[in-house]
XYZ file of C-alpha atoms in Angstrom:
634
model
C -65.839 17.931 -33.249
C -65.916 20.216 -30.010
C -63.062 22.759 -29.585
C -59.856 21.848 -28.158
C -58.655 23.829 -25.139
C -56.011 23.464 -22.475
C -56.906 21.717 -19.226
C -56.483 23.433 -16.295
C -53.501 23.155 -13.655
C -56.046 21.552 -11.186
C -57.337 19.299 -13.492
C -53.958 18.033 -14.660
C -52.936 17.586 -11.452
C -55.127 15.048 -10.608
C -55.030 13.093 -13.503
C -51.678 13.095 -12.671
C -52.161 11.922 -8.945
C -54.340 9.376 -10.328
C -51.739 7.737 -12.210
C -49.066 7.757 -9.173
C -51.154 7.433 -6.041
C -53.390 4.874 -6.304
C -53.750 3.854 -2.209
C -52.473 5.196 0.786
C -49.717 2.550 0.406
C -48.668 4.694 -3.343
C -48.479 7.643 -0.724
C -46.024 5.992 2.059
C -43.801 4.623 -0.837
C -43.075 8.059 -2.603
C -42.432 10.052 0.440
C -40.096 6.989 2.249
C -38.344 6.690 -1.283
C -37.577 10.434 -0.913
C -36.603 10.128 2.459
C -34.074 7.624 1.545
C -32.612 9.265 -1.829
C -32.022 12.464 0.686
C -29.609 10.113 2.591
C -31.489 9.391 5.604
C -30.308 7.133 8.724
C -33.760 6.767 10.200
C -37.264 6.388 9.062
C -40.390 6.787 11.024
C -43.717 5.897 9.426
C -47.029 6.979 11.003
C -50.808 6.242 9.758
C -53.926 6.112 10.707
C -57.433 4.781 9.650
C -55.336 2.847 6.764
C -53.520 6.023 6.227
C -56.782 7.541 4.482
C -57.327 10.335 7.502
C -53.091 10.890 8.609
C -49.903 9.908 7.220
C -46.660 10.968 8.733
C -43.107 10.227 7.272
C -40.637 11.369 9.189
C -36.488 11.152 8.321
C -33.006 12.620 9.591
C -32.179 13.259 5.718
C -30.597 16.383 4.329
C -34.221 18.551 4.393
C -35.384 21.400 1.336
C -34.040 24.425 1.690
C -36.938 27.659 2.457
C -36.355 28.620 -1.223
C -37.150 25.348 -2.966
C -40.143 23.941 -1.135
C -42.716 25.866 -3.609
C -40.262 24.097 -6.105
C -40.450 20.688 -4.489
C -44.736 20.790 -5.095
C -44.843 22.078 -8.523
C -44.659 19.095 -11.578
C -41.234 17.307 -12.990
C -39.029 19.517 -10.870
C -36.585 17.132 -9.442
C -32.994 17.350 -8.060
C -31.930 13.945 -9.170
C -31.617 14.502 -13.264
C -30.792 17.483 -15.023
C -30.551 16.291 -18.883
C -31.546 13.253 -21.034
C -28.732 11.414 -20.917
C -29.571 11.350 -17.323
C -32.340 9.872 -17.860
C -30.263 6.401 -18.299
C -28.094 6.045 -15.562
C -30.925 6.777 -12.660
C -29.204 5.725 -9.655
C -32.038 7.110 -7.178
C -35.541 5.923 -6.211
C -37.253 8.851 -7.809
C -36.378 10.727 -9.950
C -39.620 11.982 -12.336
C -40.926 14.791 -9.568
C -44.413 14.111 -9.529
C -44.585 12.873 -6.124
C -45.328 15.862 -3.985
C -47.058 17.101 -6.840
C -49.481 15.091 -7.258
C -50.075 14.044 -3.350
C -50.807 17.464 -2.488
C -53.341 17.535 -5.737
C -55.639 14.978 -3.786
C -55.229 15.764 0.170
C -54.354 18.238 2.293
C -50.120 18.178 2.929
C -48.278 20.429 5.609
C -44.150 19.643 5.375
C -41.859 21.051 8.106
C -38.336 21.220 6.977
C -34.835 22.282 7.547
C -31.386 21.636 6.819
C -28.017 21.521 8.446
C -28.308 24.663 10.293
C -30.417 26.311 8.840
C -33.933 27.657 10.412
C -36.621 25.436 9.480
C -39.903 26.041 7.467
C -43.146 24.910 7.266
C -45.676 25.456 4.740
C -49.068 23.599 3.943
C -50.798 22.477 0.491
C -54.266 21.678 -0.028
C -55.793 20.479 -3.359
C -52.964 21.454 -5.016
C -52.722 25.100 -4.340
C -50.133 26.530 -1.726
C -51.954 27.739 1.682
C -49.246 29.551 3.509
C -45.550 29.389 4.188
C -43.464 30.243 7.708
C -40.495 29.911 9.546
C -40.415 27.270 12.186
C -38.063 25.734 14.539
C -37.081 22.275 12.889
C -34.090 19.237 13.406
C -32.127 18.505 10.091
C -34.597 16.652 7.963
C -37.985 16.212 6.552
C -41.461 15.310 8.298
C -44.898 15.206 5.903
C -48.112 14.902 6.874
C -50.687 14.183 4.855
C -54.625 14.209 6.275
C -57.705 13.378 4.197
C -56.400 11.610 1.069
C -59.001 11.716 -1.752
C -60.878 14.738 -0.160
C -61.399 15.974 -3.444
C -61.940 12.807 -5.357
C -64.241 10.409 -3.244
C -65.137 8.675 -6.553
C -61.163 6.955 -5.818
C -62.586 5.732 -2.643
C -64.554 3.083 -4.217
C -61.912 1.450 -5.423
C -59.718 0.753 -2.133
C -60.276 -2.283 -0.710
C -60.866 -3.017 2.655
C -58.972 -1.333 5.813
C -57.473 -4.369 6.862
C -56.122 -5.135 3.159
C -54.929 -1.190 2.774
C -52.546 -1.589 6.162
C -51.515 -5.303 4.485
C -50.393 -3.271 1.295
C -48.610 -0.369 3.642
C -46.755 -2.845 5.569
C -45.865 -4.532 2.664
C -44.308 -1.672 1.303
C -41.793 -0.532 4.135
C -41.135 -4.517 4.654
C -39.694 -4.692 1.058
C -37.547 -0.925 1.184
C -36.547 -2.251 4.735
C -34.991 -5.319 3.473
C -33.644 -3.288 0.681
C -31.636 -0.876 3.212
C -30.915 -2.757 6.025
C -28.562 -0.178 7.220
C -31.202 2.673 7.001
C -33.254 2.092 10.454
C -37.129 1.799 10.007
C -40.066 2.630 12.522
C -43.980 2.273 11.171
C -46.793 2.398 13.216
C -50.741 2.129 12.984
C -52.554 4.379 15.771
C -49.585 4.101 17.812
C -48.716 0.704 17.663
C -46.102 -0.455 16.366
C -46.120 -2.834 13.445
C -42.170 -2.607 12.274
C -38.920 -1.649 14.201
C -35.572 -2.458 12.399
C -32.270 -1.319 13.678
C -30.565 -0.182 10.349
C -27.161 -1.541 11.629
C -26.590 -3.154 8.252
C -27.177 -7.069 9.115
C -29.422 -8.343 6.632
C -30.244 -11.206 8.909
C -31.353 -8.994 11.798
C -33.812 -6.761 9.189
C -35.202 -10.211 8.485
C -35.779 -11.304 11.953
C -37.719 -7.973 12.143
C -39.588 -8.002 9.144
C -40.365 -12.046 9.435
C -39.807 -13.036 12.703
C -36.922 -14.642 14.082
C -38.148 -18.240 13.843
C -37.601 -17.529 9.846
C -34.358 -15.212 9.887
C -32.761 -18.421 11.662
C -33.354 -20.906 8.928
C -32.060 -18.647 5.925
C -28.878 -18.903 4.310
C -26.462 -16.828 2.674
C -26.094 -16.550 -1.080
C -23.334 -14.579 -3.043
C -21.882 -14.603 -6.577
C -20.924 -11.693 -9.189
C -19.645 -11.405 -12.840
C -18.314 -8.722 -14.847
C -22.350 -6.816 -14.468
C -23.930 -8.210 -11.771
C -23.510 -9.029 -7.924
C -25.760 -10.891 -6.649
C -26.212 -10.917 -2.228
C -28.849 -12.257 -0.594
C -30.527 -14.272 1.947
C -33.159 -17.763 0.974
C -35.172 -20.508 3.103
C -33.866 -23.986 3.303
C -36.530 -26.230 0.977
C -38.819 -26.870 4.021
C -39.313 -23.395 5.179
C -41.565 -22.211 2.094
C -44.914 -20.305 1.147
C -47.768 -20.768 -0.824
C -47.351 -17.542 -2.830
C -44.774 -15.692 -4.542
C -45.390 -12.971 -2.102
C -42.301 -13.430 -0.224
C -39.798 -13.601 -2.692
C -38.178 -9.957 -3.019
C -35.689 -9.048 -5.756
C -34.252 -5.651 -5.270
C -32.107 -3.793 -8.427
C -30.250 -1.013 -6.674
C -32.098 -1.233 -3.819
C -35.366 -0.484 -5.467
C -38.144 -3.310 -5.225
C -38.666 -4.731 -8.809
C -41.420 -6.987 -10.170
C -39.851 -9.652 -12.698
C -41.525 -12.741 -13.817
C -37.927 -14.522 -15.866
C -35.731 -13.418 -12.253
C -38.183 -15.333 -10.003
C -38.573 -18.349 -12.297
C -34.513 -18.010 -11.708
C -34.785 -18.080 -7.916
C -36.980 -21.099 -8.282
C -34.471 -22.865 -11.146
C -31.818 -22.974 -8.533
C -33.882 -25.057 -6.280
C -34.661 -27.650 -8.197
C -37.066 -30.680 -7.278
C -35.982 -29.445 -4.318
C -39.534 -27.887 -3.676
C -42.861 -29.252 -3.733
C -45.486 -28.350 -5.869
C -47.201 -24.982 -5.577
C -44.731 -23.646 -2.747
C -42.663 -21.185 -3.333
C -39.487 -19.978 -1.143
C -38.857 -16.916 1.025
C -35.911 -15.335 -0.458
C -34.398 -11.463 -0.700
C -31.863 -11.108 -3.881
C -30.253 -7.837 -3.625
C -28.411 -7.503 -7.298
C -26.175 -4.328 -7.403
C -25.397 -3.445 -11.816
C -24.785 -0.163 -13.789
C -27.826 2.042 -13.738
C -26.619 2.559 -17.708
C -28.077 -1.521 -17.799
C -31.101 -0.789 -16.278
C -34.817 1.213 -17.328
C -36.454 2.143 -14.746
C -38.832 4.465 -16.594
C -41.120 1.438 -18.321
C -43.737 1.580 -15.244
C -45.823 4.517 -13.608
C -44.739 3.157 -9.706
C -41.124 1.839 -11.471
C -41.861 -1.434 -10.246
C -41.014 -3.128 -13.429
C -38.126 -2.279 -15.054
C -36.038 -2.989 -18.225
C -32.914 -5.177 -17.970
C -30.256 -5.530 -20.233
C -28.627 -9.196 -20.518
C -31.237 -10.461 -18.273
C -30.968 -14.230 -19.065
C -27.102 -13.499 -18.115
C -28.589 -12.244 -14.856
C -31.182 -15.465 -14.208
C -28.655 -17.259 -14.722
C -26.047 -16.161 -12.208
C -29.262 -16.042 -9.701
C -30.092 -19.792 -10.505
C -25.676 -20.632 -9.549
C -25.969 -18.759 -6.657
C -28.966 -20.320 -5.044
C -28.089 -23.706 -6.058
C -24.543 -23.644 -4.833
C -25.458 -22.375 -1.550
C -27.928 -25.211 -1.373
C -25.555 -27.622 -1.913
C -22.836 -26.340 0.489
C -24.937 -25.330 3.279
C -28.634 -26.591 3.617
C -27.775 -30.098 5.886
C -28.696 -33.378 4.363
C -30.467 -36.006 6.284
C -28.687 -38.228 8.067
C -28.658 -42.049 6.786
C -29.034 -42.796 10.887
C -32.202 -41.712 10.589
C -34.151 -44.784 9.602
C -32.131 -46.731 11.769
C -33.545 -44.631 14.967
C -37.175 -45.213 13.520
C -36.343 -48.749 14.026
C -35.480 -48.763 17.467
C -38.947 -47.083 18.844
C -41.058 -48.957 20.857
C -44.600 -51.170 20.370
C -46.257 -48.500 21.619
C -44.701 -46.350 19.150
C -44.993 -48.486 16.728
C -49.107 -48.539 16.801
C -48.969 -45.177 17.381
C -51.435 -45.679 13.588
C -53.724 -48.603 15.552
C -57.243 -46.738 14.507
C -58.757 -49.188 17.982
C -56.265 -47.367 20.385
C -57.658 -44.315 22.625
C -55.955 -41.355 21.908
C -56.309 -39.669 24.574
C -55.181 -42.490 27.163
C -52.262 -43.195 24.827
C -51.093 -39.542 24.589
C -50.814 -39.105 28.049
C -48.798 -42.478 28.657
C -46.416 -40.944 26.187
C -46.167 -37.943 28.132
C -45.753 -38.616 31.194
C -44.830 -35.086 32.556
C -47.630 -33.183 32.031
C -49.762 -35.356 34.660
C -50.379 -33.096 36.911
C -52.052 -31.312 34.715
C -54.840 -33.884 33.467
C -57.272 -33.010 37.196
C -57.719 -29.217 35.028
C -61.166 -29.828 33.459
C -60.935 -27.574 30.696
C -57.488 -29.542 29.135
C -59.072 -33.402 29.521
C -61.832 -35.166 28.467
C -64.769 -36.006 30.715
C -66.098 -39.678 30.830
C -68.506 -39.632 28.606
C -66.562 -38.016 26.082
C -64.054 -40.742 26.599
C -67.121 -43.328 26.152
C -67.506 -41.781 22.969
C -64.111 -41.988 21.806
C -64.092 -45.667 22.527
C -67.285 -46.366 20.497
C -65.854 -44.089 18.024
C -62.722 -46.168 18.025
C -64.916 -49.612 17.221
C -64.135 -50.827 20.700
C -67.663 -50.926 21.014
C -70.467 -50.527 18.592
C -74.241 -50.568 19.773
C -76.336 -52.845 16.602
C -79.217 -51.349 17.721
C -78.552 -47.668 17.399
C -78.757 -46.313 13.886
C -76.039 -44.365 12.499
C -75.417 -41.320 9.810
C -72.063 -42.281 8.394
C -73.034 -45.181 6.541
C -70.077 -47.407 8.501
C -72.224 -50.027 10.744
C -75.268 -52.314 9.588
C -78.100 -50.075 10.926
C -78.198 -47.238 8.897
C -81.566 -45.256 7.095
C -79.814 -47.195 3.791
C -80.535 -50.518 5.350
C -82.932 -51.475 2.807
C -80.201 -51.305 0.039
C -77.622 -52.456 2.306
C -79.484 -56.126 2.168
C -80.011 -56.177 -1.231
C -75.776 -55.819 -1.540
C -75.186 -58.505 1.267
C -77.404 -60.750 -0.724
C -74.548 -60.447 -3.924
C -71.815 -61.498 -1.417
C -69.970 -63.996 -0.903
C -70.109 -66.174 2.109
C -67.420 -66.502 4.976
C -64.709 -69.159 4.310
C -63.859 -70.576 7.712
C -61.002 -72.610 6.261
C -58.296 -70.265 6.796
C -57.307 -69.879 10.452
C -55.920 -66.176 9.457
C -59.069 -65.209 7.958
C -60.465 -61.608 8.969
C -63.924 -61.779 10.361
C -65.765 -58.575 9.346
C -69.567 -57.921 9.690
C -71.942 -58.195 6.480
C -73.048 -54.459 7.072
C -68.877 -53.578 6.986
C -68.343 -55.664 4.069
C -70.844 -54.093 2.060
C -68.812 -50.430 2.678
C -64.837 -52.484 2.254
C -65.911 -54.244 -0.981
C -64.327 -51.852 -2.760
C -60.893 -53.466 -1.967
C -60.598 -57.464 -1.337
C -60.208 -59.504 1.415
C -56.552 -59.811 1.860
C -54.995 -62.454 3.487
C -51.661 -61.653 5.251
C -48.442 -63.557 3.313
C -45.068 -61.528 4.578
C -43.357 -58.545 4.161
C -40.127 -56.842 3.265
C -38.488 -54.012 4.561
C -40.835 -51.560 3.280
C -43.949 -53.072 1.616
C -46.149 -55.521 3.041
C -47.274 -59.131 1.126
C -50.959 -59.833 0.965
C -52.816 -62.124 -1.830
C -56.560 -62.759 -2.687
C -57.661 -65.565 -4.939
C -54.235 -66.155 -6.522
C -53.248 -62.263 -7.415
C -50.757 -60.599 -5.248
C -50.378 -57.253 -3.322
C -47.650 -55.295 -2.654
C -48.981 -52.641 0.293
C -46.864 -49.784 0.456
C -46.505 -49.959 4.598
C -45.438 -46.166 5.162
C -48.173 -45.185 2.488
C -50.993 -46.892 4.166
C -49.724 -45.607 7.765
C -50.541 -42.151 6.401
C -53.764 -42.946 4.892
C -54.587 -44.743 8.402
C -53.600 -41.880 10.330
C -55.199 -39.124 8.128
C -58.548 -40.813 8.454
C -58.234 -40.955 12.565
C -57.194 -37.249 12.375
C -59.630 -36.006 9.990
C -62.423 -38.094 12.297
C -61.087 -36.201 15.232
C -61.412 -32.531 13.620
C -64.982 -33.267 12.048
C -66.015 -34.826 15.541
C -66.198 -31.070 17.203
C -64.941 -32.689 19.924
C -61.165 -31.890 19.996
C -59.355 -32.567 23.332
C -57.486 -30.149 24.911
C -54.335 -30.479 26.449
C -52.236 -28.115 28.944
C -48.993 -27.068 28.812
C -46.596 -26.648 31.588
C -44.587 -23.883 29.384
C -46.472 -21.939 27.118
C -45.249 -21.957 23.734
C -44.723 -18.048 22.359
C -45.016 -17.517 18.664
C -43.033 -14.731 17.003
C -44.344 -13.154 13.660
C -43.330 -10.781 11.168
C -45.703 -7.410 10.746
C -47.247 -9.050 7.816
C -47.672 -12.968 9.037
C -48.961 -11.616 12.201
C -51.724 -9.373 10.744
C -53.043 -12.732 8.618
C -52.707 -15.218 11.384
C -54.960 -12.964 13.774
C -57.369 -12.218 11.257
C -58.060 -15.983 10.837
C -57.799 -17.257 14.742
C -61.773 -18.002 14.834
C -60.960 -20.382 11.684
C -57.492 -21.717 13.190
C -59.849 -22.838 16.277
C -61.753 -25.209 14.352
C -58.985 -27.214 14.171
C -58.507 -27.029 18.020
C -55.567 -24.905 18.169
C -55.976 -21.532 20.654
C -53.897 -18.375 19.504
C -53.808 -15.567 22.231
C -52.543 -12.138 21.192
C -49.316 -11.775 23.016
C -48.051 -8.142 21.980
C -45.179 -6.898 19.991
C -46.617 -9.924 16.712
C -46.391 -12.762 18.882
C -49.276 -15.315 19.798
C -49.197 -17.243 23.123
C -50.294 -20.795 23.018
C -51.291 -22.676 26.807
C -52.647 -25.728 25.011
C -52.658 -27.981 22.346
C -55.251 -30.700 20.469
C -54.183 -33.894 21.278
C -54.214 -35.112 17.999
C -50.531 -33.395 17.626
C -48.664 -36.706 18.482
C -44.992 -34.539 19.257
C -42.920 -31.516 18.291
C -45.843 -29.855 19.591
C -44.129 -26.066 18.888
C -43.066 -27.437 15.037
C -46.234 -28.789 14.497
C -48.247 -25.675 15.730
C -46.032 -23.462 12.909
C -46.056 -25.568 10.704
C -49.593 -25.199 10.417
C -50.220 -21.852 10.997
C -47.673 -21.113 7.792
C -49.907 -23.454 5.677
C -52.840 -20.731 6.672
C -50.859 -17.769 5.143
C -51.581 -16.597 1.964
C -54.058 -19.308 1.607
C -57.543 -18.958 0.332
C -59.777 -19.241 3.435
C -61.769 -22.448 1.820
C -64.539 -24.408 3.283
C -63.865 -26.069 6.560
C -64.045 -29.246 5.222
C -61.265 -28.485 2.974
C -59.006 -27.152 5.892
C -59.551 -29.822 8.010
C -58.765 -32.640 5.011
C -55.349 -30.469 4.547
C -54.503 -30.193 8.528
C -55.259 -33.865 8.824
C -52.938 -34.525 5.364
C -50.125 -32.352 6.867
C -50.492 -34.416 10.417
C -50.381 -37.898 9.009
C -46.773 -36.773 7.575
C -45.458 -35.183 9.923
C -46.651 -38.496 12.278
C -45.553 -41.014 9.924
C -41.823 -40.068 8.699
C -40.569 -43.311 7.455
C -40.834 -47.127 7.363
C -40.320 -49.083 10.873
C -40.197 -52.933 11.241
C -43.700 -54.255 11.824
C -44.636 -57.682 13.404
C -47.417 -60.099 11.657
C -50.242 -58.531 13.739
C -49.225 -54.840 12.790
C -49.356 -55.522 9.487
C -52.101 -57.829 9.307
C -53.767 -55.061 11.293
C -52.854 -52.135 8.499
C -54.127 -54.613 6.314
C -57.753 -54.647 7.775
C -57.783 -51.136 8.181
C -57.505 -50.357 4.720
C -60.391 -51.819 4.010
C -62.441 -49.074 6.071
C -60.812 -46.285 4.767
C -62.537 -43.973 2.151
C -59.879 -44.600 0.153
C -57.564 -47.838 0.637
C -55.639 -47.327 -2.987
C -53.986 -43.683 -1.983
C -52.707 -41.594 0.581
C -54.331 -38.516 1.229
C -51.533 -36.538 -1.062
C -51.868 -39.522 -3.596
C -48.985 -41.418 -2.948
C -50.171 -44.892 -4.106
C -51.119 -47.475 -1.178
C -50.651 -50.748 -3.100
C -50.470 -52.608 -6.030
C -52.313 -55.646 -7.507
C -50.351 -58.429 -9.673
C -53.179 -60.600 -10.936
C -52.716 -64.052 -11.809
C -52.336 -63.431 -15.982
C -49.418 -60.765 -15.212
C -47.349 -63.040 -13.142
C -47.882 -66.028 -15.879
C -46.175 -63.629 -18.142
C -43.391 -62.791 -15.956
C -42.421 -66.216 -15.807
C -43.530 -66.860 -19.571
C -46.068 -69.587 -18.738
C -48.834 -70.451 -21.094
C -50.488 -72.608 -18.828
């Protein structure tokens, strides 16, 4: 067995750093969590090159005094615990004193310092070693900078990931301690722009609006409740505002940003079916409890901590949320439906797969006319000719086609053995649908249905003595998901202007995702133009968007966050999902040809028997089933 010996202070020292900084991100958290334990007011952040060549924190806090900087860089000297027993009632950030330490281990660090009147200092670290110490003229306070991280350990370098996702985890970081001190006023910055400004007046509400955007901070609500340990305060989304990660829930103990599985599973308890599946809520729970309840020294970065009576905790979370829900999230109006009735024919075939979009869009918008002479916003003619074939209006026999859905096709061979297993027209019924042999072949999945009634939501149809039950606002989505989906595939998405451009406010965080997917976001025909200050300017819109044109536009760019990038396929099938319910809300009263019209298009649909998020279309009763119902052996 070799000899054991003592490693040296260098060596230790970076093992050390290794288990505390990980990124530049484990830099800007240590020295803005020591900035706010020495009672700052104001914050300012500064990086550059993903905060691998310069990071500058900057505070108004109480500064080191000239005899206990060398003090502040060696290992485990601290201010904030003097004994054991201290050790369980840690009411500060940090508290363990390796953060100088081991910063200054991996990167060159100069600190300039001073406190209430008191002539300032700097000195400088490298490496871990001191360089030099001097007096310097200083305001009350602290400011660190800290140049070439990993300068002595480029082996750590492989292991960050890319710039973009290194500023994502920075920003991340002050976005959580900012909405865990909203009266401490925040300032980062990435080569001189500015990616976060909060005002640190106290308002939660406001912090949000900066860290998220206004647009969110106005649809959050309020939560509060407290026992004899815990008070809970907070701010969550109504149901329909929500993400598709957990991402943006943030639970803060004492104002430190935890990680707990059990107290998120509680925010998402108190909404109950209240969310859909696989979306998650933005919501900041603040709890305030006796340090002597709480570990915090369980995790290297103390994001995970140990609770005591933590299921007493969840479930004082789960109360709060739900009873704020119930008191203060508005219901939907019964009135509703009865509007939907009252909309007009054209309205009403607003699902019609044979009406021109583009013609129909602009007769429902009548104000934006003078508008339709631009050339880049309308269609020409013959991309309106091609929206009319499109459309069936008019289909050329003689030209063959790709997508299987008229007679001449390279498949025609094996289309005429199938016609020869059909069977024949009946021209008995007056009613009867006439479809082509080469259409049949592709509908025969689902039978000829002939048109009987309806009721107030599903439509009657019946085929050789079984009966159908069409669900009508179920096959209005599948209708309209198909024409939407054609339009995206088509490349040939029609632009139109806007008298008022629509601005787009973002947090730090939703605005650094959105831009880095704008080439992807214009496949789907919607045009993002960086605005300044994490807004997006929008002078035109696809005319698929049928109305809410500003809704619809966020709506979709918040399905794009946190989402996995996908084939483009796969985002247009979700856009075109997400369009056919926002177009279709609700059943409306339907005359014979409407609904004997839904009925035929079914038929050409990919998939007649289910919506495109699998709400079932209809339902067959054959003949046997109803002889049971009425118990008849016959």
């Amino acid at each position: 067995m070799p000899k054991i010996h003592e490693l040296s202070e260098t060596l230790t020292n970076q093992i050390a750093a290794g288990e505390v900084i990980e990124r530049p991100a484990s830099v800007v958290k240590e020295l803005v969590e020591n900035s706010l334990d020495a009672g700052a007011t104001r914050i300012r952040v500064d990086f550059v090159d993903a905060g691998l060549k310069q990071i500058v924190v900057q505070d108004n806090g109480t500064g080191i005094e000239r005899d206990q900087v060398d003090l502040a860089f060696t290992r485990h000297a601290t201010s904030k615990i003097s004994n054991e027993h201290d050790l369980f009632k840690v009411s500060t950030l940090g508290f363990r004193g390796e953060a100088l330490a081991s910063i200054s281990a991996v990167s060159h660090v100069e600190i300039l310092t001073a406190t209430d009147g008191a002539i300032g200092t700097r000195a400088t670290f490298s490496g871990g070693s001191k360089k030099g110490q001097e007096d310097a003229a200083a305001r009350k306070g602290t400011k660190i900078t800290v140049q070439d991280l990993f300068f002595n350990t480029p082996a750590r370098l492989k292991y960050l990931r890319s710039p973009r996702t290194e500023i994502m985890k920075i920003v991340d970081i002050i976005n959580r301690l900012a909405l865990g001190y909203p009266q401490v006023s925040f300032t980062l910055s990435n080569t001189g722009k500015i990616l976060l400004r909060t005002t640190g007046n106290g308002n939660l509400k406001q912090t949000v609006a900066n860290v998220y955007g206004r647009h969110i901070a106005e649809q959050m609500e309020n939560i509060e409740a407290k026992d004899n340990d815990f008070k809970v305060t907070g701010l969550i989304s109504k149901p329909e505002l929500t993400r598709s990660t957990r991402n943006f829930m943030s639970i803060l103990l004492n104002g430190r940003y935890i990680r707990n599985f059990q107290l998120n599973t509680a925010i998402m308890d108190g909404y109950g079916s209240k969310l859909t599946a696989r979306h998650y809520p933005i919501a900041i729970v603040s709890i305030k409890v006796d340090p002597l309840l709480v570990d915090v020294n369980v995790h290297p970065t103390k994001q995970e901590v140990r609770l005591s009576k933590e299921k007493e905790l969840s479930r004082l979370i789960t109360t709060a949320i739900s009873n704020a829900l119930v008191e203060k999230v508005e219901k939907t109006s019964a009135f509703t439906n009865l509007e939907n009735k009252r909309e007009t024919l054209v309205d009403q075939l607003q699902f019609n797969l044979n009406q021109d979009l583009v013609n129909t869009e602009r007769k429902e918008v009548p104000e934006i006319h003078d508008q339709e002479e631009k050339p880049e916003f309308n269609a020409t003619k013959e991309t309106e000719k091609e929206d009319k074939h499109e459309n069936g209006q008019y289909v050329d026999l003689n030209i063959p086609r790709e997508d299987d859905k008229y007679i001449i096709t390279k498949t025609w061979d094996q289309n005429v053995a199938e016609q020869q297993k059909l069977t024949p027209f009946g021209s008995s019924s007056a009613n009867q649908e006439v479809i082509s042999s080469g259409d049949e072949v592709l509908a025969n999945n689902l039978p000829r249905l002939a048109y009987v009634g309806q009721t107030d939501t599903y439509i009657i149809a019946e085929n050789e003595g079984d009966l159908f039950l069409v669900d009508q606002v179920a096959a209005r989505r599948r209708l309209q998901f198909e024409k939407t989906y054609q339009i995206l595939t088509s490349k040939k998405i029609v632009q139109q202007g806007l008298l008022t451009p629509i601005v787009l406010e973002f947090g730090n965080l939703d605005f650094i995702q959105v831009k880095d997917k704008t080439e992807q976001i214009k496949q789907i025909g919607i045009y993002l133009e960086d605005f300044g200050q994490n807004s997006f300017i929008v002078r035109s819109y696809p005319t698929w968007i049928h109305e809410n044109i500003e809704e619809t536009i966020r709506q979709i760019l918040d399905s794009y966050l946190n989402v996995d990038k996908g084939s483009s396929e796969n985002l247009f099938k979700r856009v075109a999902e997400m369009e056919a319910k926002h177009a279709v809300k609700g059943k409306i009263n339907l005359s014979a040809a409407e609904a004997k019209q839904i009925i035929s298009d079914l038929r050409k649909t990919a998939d007649p028997y289910y919506d495109a998020s699998g709400r079932l279309v209809l339902v067959r009763m054959g003949q046997n089933e109803l002889k049971k119902m009425f118990k008849r052996d016959e």
